[in-house]
Short mmCIF file of C-alpha atoms and ligand atoms in Angstrom, two decimals:
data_model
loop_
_atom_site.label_atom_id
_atom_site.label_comp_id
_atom_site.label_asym_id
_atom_site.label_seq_id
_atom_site.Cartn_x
_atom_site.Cartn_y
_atom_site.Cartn_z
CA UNK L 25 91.60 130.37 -144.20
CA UNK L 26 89.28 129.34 -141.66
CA UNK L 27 91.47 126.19 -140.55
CA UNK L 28 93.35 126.93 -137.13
CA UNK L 29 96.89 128.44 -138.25
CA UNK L 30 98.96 125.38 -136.80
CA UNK L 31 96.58 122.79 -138.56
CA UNK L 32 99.33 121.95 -141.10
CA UNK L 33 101.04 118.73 -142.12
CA UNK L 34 104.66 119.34 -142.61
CA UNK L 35 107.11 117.58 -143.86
CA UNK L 36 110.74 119.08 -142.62
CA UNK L 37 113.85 117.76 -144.45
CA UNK L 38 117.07 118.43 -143.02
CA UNK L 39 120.75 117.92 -144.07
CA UNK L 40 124.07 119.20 -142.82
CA UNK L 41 123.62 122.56 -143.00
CA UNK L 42 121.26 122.62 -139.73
CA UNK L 43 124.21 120.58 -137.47
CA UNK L 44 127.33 123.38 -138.97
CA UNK L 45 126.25 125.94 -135.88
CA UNK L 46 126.53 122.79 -133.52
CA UNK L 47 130.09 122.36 -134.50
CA UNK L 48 129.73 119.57 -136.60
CA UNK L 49 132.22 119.14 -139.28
CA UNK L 50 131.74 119.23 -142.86
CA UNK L 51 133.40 116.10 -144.70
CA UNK L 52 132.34 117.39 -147.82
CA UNK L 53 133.87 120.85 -148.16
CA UNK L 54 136.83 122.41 -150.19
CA UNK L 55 139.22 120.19 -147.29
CA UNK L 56 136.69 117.46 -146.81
CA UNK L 57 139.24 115.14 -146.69
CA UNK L 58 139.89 112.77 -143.82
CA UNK L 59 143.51 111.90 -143.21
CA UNK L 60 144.04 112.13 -147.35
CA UNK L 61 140.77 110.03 -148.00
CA UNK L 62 138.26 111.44 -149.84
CA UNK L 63 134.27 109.98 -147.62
CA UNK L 64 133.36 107.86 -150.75
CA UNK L 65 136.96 105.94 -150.10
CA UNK L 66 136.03 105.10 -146.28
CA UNK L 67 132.15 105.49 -146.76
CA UNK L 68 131.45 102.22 -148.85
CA UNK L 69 130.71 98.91 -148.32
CA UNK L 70 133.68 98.00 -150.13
CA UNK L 71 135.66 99.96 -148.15
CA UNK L 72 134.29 98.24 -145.03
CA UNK L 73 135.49 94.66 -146.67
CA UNK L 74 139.16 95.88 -147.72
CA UNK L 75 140.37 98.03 -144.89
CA UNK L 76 137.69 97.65 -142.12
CA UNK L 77 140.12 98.95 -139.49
CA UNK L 78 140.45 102.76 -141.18
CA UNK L 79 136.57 102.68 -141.69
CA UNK L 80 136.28 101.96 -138.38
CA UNK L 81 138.39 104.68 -137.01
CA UNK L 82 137.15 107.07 -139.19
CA UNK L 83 133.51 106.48 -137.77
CA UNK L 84 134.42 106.22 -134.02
CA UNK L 85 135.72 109.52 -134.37
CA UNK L 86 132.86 110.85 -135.73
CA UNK L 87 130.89 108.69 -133.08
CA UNK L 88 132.92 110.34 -130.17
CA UNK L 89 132.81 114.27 -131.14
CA UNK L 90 128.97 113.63 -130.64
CA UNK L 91 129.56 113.98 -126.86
CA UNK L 92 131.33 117.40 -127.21
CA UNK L 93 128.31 119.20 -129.32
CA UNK L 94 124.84 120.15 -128.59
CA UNK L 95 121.60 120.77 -130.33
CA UNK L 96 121.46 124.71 -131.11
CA UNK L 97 118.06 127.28 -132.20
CA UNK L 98 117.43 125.51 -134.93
CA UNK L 99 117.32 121.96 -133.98
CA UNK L 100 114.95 123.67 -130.74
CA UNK L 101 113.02 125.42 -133.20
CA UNK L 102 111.79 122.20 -135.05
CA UNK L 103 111.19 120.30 -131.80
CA UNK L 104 108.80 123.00 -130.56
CA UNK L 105 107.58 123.35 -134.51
CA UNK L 106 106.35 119.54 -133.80
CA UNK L 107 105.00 120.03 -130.58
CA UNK L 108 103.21 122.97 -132.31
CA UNK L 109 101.47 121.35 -135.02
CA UNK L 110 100.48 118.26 -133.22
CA UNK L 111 98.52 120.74 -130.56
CA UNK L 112 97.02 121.94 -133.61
CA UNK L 113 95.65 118.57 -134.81
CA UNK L 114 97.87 118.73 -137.84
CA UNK L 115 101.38 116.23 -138.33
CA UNK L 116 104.85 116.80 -138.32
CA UNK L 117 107.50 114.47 -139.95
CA UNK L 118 110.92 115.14 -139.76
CA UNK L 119 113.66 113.32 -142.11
CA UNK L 120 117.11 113.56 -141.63
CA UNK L 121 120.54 112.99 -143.75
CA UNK L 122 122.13 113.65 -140.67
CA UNK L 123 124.12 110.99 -138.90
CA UNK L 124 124.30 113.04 -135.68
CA UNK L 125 121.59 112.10 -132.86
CA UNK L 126 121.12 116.61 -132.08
CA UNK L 127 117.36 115.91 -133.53
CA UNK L 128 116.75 113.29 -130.83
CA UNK L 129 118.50 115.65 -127.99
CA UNK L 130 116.45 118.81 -129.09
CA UNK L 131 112.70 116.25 -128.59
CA UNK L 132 111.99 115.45 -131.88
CA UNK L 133 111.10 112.13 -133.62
CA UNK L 134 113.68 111.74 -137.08
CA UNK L 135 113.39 109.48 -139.75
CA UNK L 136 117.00 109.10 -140.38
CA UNK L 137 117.25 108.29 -143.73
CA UNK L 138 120.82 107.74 -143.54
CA UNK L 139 121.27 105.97 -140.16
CA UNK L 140 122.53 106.84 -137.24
CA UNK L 141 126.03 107.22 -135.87
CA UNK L 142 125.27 106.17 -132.41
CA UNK L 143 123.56 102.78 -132.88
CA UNK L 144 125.64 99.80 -134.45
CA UNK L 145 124.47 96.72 -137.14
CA UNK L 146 125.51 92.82 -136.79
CA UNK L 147 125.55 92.28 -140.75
CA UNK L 148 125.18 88.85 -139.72
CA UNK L 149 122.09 88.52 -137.45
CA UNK L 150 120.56 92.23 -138.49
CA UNK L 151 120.56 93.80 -134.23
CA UNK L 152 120.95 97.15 -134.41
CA UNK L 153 121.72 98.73 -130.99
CA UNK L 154 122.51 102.01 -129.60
CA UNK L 155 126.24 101.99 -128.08
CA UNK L 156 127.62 105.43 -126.81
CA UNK L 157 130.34 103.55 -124.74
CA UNK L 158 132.77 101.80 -127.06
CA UNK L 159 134.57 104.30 -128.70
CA UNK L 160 138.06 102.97 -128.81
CA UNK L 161 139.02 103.84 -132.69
CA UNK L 162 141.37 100.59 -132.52
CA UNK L 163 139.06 97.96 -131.13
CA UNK L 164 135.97 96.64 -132.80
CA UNK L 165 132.99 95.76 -131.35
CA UNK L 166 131.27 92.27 -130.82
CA UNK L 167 127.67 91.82 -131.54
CA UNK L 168 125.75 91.43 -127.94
CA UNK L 169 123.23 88.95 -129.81
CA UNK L 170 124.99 86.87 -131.57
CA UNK L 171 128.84 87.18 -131.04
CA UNK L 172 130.00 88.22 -133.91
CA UNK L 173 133.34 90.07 -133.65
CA UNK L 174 132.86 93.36 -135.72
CA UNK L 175 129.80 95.75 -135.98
CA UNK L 176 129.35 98.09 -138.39
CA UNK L 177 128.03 101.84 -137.45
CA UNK L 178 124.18 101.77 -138.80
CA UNK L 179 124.80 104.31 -141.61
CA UNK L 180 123.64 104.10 -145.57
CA UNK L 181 127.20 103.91 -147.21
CA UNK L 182 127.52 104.97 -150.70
CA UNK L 183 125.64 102.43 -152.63
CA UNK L 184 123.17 101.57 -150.50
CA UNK L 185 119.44 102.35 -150.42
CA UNK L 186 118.62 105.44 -147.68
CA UNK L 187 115.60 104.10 -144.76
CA UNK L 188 112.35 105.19 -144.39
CA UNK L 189 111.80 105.75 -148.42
CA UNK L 190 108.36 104.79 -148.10
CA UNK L 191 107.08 106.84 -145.20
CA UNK L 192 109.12 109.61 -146.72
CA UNK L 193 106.66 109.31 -150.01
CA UNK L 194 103.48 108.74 -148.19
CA UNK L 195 104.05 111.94 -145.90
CA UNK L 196 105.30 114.29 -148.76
CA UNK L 197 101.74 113.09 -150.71
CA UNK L 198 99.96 114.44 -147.71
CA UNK L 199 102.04 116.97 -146.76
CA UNK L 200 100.67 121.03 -147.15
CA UNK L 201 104.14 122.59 -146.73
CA UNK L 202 107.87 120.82 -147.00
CA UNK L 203 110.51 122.59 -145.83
CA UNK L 204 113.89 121.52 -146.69
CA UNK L 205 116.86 123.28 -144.22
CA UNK L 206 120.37 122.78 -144.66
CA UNK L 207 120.79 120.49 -147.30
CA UNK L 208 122.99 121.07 -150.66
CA UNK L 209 120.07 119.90 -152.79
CA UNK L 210 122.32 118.01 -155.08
CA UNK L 211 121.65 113.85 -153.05
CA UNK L 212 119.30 112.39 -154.48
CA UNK L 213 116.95 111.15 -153.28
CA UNK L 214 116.96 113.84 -150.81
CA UNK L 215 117.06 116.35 -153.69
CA UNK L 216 113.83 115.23 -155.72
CA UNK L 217 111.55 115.14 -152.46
CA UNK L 218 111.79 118.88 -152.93
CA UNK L 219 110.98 118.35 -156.68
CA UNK L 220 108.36 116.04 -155.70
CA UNK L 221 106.89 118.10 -152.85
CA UNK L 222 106.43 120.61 -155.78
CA UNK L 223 104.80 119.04 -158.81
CA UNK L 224 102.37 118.20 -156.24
CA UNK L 225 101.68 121.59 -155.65
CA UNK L 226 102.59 121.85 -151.50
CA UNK L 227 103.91 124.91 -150.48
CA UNK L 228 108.02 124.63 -150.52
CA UNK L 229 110.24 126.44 -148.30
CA UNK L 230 113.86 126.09 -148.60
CA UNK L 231 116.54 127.35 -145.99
CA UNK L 232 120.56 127.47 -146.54
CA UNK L 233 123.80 129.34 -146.33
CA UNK L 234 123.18 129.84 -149.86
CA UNK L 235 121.18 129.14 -152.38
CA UNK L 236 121.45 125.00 -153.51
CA UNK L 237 121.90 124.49 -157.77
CA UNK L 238 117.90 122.95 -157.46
CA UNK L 239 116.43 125.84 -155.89
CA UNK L 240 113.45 127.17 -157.89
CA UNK L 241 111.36 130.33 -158.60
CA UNK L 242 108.34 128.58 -156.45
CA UNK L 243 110.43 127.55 -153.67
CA UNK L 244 110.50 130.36 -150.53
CA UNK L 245 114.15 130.64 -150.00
CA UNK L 246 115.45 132.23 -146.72
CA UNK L 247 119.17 132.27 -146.74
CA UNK L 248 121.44 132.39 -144.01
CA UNK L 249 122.53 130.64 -140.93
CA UNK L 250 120.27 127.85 -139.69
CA UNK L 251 120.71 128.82 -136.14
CA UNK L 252 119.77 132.30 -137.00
CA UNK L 253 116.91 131.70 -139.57
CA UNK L 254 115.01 128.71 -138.58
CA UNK L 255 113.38 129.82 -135.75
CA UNK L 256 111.50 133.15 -137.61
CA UNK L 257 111.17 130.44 -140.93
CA UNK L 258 109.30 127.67 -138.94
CA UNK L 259 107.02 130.76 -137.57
CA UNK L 260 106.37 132.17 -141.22
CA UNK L 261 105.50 128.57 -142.29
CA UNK L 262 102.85 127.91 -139.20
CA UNK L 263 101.16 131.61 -139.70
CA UNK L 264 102.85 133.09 -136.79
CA UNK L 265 103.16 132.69 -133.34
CA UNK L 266 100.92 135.52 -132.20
CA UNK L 267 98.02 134.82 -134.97
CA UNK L 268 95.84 132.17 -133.25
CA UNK L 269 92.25 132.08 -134.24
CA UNK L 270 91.50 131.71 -130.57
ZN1 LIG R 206 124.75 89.68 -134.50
#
């Protein structure tokens, strides 16, 4: 290779695995349940229509424990990773599941393919903003645009269609190395980037607690904690710190 070492175009995927060494909660483990609901009986849209009140309150809880956690190695790791690869004339394009903002905090840019906890939708006039402030899990919020009485949080529900699907595709096509961290490899469509990242021949790394069911003998797996692992993975995948062509 005669290409400078950071001259790479990655594509970085990560899920919830990355936020668990932040001290964000899992709703989807063995007691993933929230007060006796199960997330796809408080995540939905039609969950939002029946009972928007325990919707509500389950998301401005969520929305306040932001303020108690904080980015940790890995989430710094991937922020430098970009800063990295754009001094080496190369891209960087991180996607998200997460809901969390730690991304943002650690300096990175995130397409967050399934919204954001922090910023809140008017179904009715489409204004998204970012609210930190109103966190009262018994009073709804009015829209600051139009009036409406009763934002939503700007998160893809169950049954709706993730964002960014088409930047997504366009940077995995161009992409030399995709590197999913943290994720359980079972959402889709989260799940068949990594498939797709692979029939088209990139180089696929994969980092998790333990290995996900779509894991395959191509991928580069690197188990363990994403605090722990990230930091040494994202140098493996640039060609190592120390290895410059100068
Ligand atoms: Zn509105």
């Amino acid at each position: 290779m005669t290409a400078n070492a950071t001259q790479r175009h990655l594509v970085v995927l990560t899920g919830a695995g990355i936020s668990v060494d932040s001290g964000i909660r899992s709703y989807r483990g063995a007691d993933g349940l929230w007060e006796g609901h199960r997330l796809e009986e408080v995540a939905t849209p039609e969950a939002w229509a029946r009972d928007p009140a325990t919707v509500w309150r389950f998301y401005q809880e969520r929305r306040g424990a932001l303020a108690g956690i904080e980015p940790n190695a890995a989430h710094r790791a991937l922020a430098e990773a970009e800063r990295r690869v754009a001094r080496g004339g190369g891209s960087f394009t991180l996607v998200s599941q997460n809901v969390d903002d730690l991304h943002q905090r650690a300096g990175n840019d995130v397409l967050a393919m399934h919204g954001q906890l922090l910023e809140l939708l008017c179904e009715v006039c489409g204004a998204v903003a970012v609210d930190r402030e109103h966190l009262d899990p018994h009073a709804f919020v009015p829209c600051g645009a139009c009036g409406f009485d009763r934002l939503r949080p700007n998160v893809v529900w169950f049954g709706e269609l993730p964002h960014h699907l088409d930047a997504i595709e366009r940077a995995i096509v161009r992409c030399t190395d995709f590197v999913a961290i943290g994720t359980s490899g079972v959402v889709y469509p989260a799940a068949g980037m990594l498939a797709a990242a692979r029939e088209l021949g990139r180089r696929t790394w994969v980092q998790s607690l333990d290995a996900p069911e779509n894991l395959d003998p191509a991928d580069r797996f690197r188990p363990g904690r994403a605090a722990e692992v990230v930091p040494g993975l994202i140098d493996e995948v640039l060609g190592g710190r120390s290895k410059g062509v100068g």
